[in-house]
Coordinates of C-alpha atoms in Angstrom, one line a residue:
Chain Z
X281 CA 90.2 -29.8 -65.5
X282 CA 89.9 -26.1 -66.4
X283 CA 92.5 -24.2 -68.3
X284 CA 93.0 -20.7 -69.6
X285 CA 95.4 -20.0 -72.5
X286 CA 96.7 -16.6 -73.4
X287 CA 98.9 -17.3 -76.4
X288 CA 100.2 -13.8 -76.7
X289 CA 103.1 -13.4 -74.3
X290 CA 103.8 -9.8 -75.2
X291 CA 102.3 -7.3 -77.5
X292 CA 103.8 -3.9 -78.4
X293 CA 101.8 -1.2 -80.3
X294 CA 102.1 2.5 -80.9
X295 CA 99.8 4.7 -79.0
X296 CA 96.3 5.2 -80.5
X297 CA 96.3 1.8 -82.2
X298 CA 93.6 -0.7 -81.4
X299 CA 94.8 -3.9 -79.8
X300 CA 93.1 -7.2 -79.1
X301 CA 94.2 -9.6 -76.3
X302 CA 93.2 -13.2 -76.9
X303 CA 91.9 -15.6 -74.3
X304 CA 90.9 -19.2 -74.9
X305 CA 89.5 -21.4 -72.1
X306 CA 88.7 -25.0 -71.4
X307 CA 86.0 -26.3 -69.0
X308 CA 83.7 -29.2 -68.7
X309 CA 81.0 -27.2 -66.9
X310 CA 78.1 -25.5 -68.5
X311 CA 78.0 -22.8 -65.8
X312 CA 81.2 -20.9 -65.5
X313 CA 82.6 -17.4 -65.1
X314 CA 85.2 -15.5 -67.0
X315 CA 87.2 -12.6 -65.8
X316 CA 89.8 -10.1 -67.0
X317 CA 92.3 -8.4 -64.6
X318 CA 94.9 -5.7 -65.2
X319 CA 98.3 -5.8 -63.4
X320 CA 100.2 -2.5 -63.6
X321 CA 103.9 -2.4 -62.7
X322 CA 102.9 -1.8 -59.0
X323 CA 101.8 -5.4 -59.0
X324 CA 98.2 -5.1 -57.6
X325 CA 95.6 -6.7 -59.8
X326 CA 92.7 -4.6 -60.9
X327 CA 89.4 -6.1 -61.8
X328 CA 88.0 -5.2 -65.2
X329 CA 85.1 -7.5 -66.0
X330 CA 83.2 -10.7 -65.1
X331 CA 81.0 -12.6 -67.5
X332 CA 78.9 -15.7 -66.8
X333 CA 78.5 -18.4 -69.4
X334 CA 74.9 -17.7 -70.1
X335 CA 75.5 -14.1 -71.2
X336 CA 77.2 -13.9 -74.6
X337 CA 76.4 -10.3 -75.2
X338 CA 79.5 -8.3 -76.0
X339 CA 80.3 -5.5 -73.5
X340 CA 81.8 -2.1 -74.0
X341 CA 83.1 0.1 -71.3
X342 CA 84.7 3.3 -72.7
X343 CA 87.7 2.2 -74.8
X344 CA 87.5 -1.4 -73.5
X345 CA 85.3 -4.0 -75.1
X346 CA 85.0 -7.8 -74.7
X347 CA 83.9 -10.4 -77.2
X348 CA 82.6 -13.7 -75.6
X349 CA 82.1 -16.6 -78.0
X350 CA 81.1 -19.9 -76.5
X351 CA 81.4 -21.6 -79.9
X352 CA 85.1 -21.0 -79.9
X353 CA 85.6 -20.9 -76.1
X354 CA 87.1 -17.5 -76.4
X355 CA 86.8 -14.3 -74.4
X356 CA 88.8 -11.6 -76.1
X357 CA 89.6 -8.1 -74.9
X358 CA 90.0 -5.1 -77.2
X359 CA 91.4 -1.7 -76.3
X360 CA 90.5 1.0 -78.8
X361 CA 92.8 4.0 -79.3
X362 CA 95.3 2.6 -76.8
X363 CA 97.1 4.9 -74.4
X364 CA 100.5 4.7 -72.6
X365 CA 98.6 4.2 -69.3
X366 CA 97.2 0.9 -70.7
X367 CA 100.6 -0.6 -70.5
X368 CA 100.4 -3.5 -68.1
X369 CA 100.0 -7.3 -67.9
X370 CA 96.5 -8.5 -68.5
X371 CA 95.2 -11.7 -67.2
X372 CA 92.2 -13.7 -68.2
X373 CA 90.7 -16.0 -65.6
X374 CA 88.1 -18.7 -65.2
X375 CA 86.0 -20.1 -62.4
X376 CA 83.9 -23.3 -62.7
X377 CA 82.4 -22.8 -59.3
X378 CA 78.7 -23.3 -59.2
X379 CA 78.6 -21.2 -56.1
X380 CA 76.6 -18.1 -57.1
X381 CA 78.7 -15.5 -58.7
X382 CA 81.6 -17.8 -59.4
X383 CA 85.1 -17.5 -58.0
X384 CA 84.3 -18.9 -54.6
X385 CA 86.8 -21.7 -55.0
X386 CA 89.5 -19.5 -56.5
X387 CA 90.2 -18.6 -60.1
X388 CA 92.3 -20.3 -62.7
X389 CA 94.5 -17.7 -64.5
X390 CA 96.1 -17.6 -67.9
X391 CA 99.8 -16.7 -68.0
X392 CA 99.0 -13.2 -68.9
X393 CA 99.8 -10.9 -71.9
X394 CA 102.3 -8.1 -71.4
X395 CA 101.0 -5.1 -73.3
X396 CA 103.4 -2.3 -74.1
X397 CA 102.0 0.9 -75.5
X398 CA 104.7 3.0 -77.1
X399 CA 104.3 6.8 -77.2
Chain P
X36 CA 89.3 3.4 -46.7
X37 CA 88.2 -0.1 -47.3
X38 CA 90.7 -2.5 -48.8
X39 CA 93.2 -5.3 -48.4
X40 CA 96.6 -4.8 -46.9
X41 CA 99.6 -7.1 -47.1
X42 CA 102.8 -6.8 -45.2
X43 CA 105.6 -6.6 -45.6
X44 CA 106.0 -5.5 -49.2
X45 CA 109.4 -7.1 -49.5
X46 CA 110.6 -10.0 -47.4
X47 CA 113.9 -11.8 -47.3
X48 CA 114.4 -15.1 -45.7
X49 CA 117.2 -17.5 -45.2
X50 CA 116.9 -20.9 -46.6
X51 CA 115.4 -23.3 -44.0
X52 CA 113.4 -20.7 -42.2
X53 CA 109.6 -20.4 -41.9
X54 CA 108.1 -17.0 -42.7
X55 CA 104.6 -15.7 -42.3
X56 CA 102.9 -13.2 -44.7
X57 CA 100.2 -11.0 -43.4
X58 CA 96.8 -10.3 -45.2
X59 CA 94.1 -8.2 -43.6
X60 CA 90.9 -6.9 -45.1
X61 CA 88.3 -4.5 -43.8
X62 CA 85.8 -5.1 -46.6
X63 CA 83.7 -7.5 -44.5
X64 CA 84.3 -10.2 -47.1
X65 CA 83.7 -13.8 -46.2
X66 CA 86.1 -15.4 -48.6
X67 CA 89.9 -14.9 -48.8
X68 CA 92.5 -16.4 -51.1
X69 CA 96.3 -16.7 -51.5
X70 CA 97.9 -16.9 -54.9
X71 CA 101.5 -17.2 -56.0
X72 CA 102.9 -15.5 -59.1
X73 CA 106.2 -16.4 -60.7
X74 CA 107.9 -14.3 -63.4
X75 CA 106.1 -14.7 -66.7
X76 CA 103.5 -16.9 -65.1
X77 CA 99.9 -16.5 -64.2
X78 CA 98.6 -16.7 -60.6
X79 CA 98.3 -20.1 -59.0
X80 CA 96.0 -20.7 -56.1
X81 CA 97.7 -21.8 -52.8
X82 CA 94.9 -21.8 -50.3
X83 CA 91.4 -20.3 -49.9
X84 CA 88.9 -19.8 -47.1
X85 CA 85.2 -19.3 -47.5
X86 CA 84.4 -18.9 -43.8
X87 CA 86.2 -18.4 -40.5
X88 CA 87.9 -21.5 -39.1
X89 CA 87.7 -23.3 -42.4
X90 CA 90.1 -23.3 -45.4
X91 CA 90.8 -25.5 -48.4
X92 CA 93.9 -26.4 -50.3
X93 CA 94.4 -24.9 -53.8
X94 CA 96.5 -26.2 -56.6
X95 CA 99.9 -25.7 -55.0
X96 CA 99.4 -26.0 -51.2
X97 CA 102.5 -28.2 -50.5
X98 CA 105.0 -26.4 -48.3
X99 CA 102.4 -23.7 -47.2
X100 CA 100.0 -23.4 -44.3
X101 CA 97.3 -20.9 -43.4
X102 CA 94.9 -20.1 -40.6
X103 CA 91.6 -18.2 -40.5
X104 CA 90.8 -17.3 -36.9
X105 CA 89.2 -14.0 -37.7
X106 CA 87.1 -12.9 -40.7
X107 CA 89.4 -10.1 -41.6
X108 CA 92.7 -12.0 -41.4
X109 CA 94.2 -14.8 -43.4
X110 CA 98.0 -15.2 -42.8
X111 CA 100.1 -17.5 -45.0
X112 CA 103.1 -19.3 -43.6
X113 CA 105.8 -20.4 -46.1
X114 CA 107.5 -23.3 -44.4
X115 CA 111.0 -24.7 -45.0
X116 CA 109.3 -27.6 -46.9
X117 CA 108.5 -25.3 -49.8
X118 CA 111.3 -26.0 -52.2
X119 CA 111.2 -22.9 -54.3
X120 CA 109.5 -20.1 -52.2
X121 CA 110.9 -17.1 -54.0
X122 CA 107.9 -15.5 -55.7
X123 CA 105.3 -12.7 -55.5
X124 CA 102.4 -13.5 -53.2
X125 CA 99.0 -12.0 -53.6
X126 CA 96.1 -12.1 -51.2
X127 CA 92.5 -11.6 -52.3
X128 CA 89.0 -11.5 -50.9
X129 CA 85.5 -11.5 -52.1
X130 CA 81.9 -11.5 -50.9
X131 CA 79.9 -14.7 -51.3
X132 CA 78.2 -14.5 -54.6
X133 CA 79.9 -11.6 -56.1
X134 CA 82.6 -13.5 -58.0
X135 CA 84.9 -10.4 -58.2
X136 CA 88.0 -10.9 -56.1
X137 CA 89.8 -7.8 -54.7
X138 CA 93.5 -8.1 -54.5
X139 CA 96.1 -6.7 -52.1
X140 CA 99.3 -5.0 -53.2
X141 CA 101.3 -8.3 -52.8
X142 CA 104.5 -9.4 -50.9
X143 CA 107.6 -10.2 -52.8
X144 CA 109.5 -13.0 -51.0
X145 CA 113.1 -13.7 -51.7
X146 CA 115.0 -16.6 -50.2
X147 CA 118.7 -16.0 -49.8

């Protein structure tokens, strides 16, 4: 069975600090997909990134970066120079679906990390 | 504007009543999903549908039912058999092969 663990329930930092959100996953499949979503107070989930299991390259998008390490089954998310607008709940998710692109059978989510950025 | 709409935003129901949550998308997506979110918890999959007139149970389907008569619509009925229905319900959709799921704004259901 697949599982996603986000051990950090809540993180609070001061604005402009860097912060890393951890994600550890379990899966028996060799082909899988990993996702990060952001949930602001409004409740709607916002897609941030998708990564397939064959692509271990780190990715950077502005102040966001992701570190995927198959050896430790981790897919961590770092926000550099955090801002108050980054305050939200962040979810890591996994799909084992072999259907192209992943996610066709639904996603398995971690419990989320509540990130608080203090001004 | 393309997107997913869910209605109503807040819903109150008396214990023992069935209630139907609406989910509509105009993104021309084939696949649609229903998730449930409880406080401090991640999302859990209730039902999903990859094509019209077909749907599959997710991890917590008991006490729920769905239909998929049209591509753009995937309503969820919370039946009286659902023992703890108070939660935040999120609908999502995706194109086949994209992996990325787009989410609606959610419906917060409270059982009185």
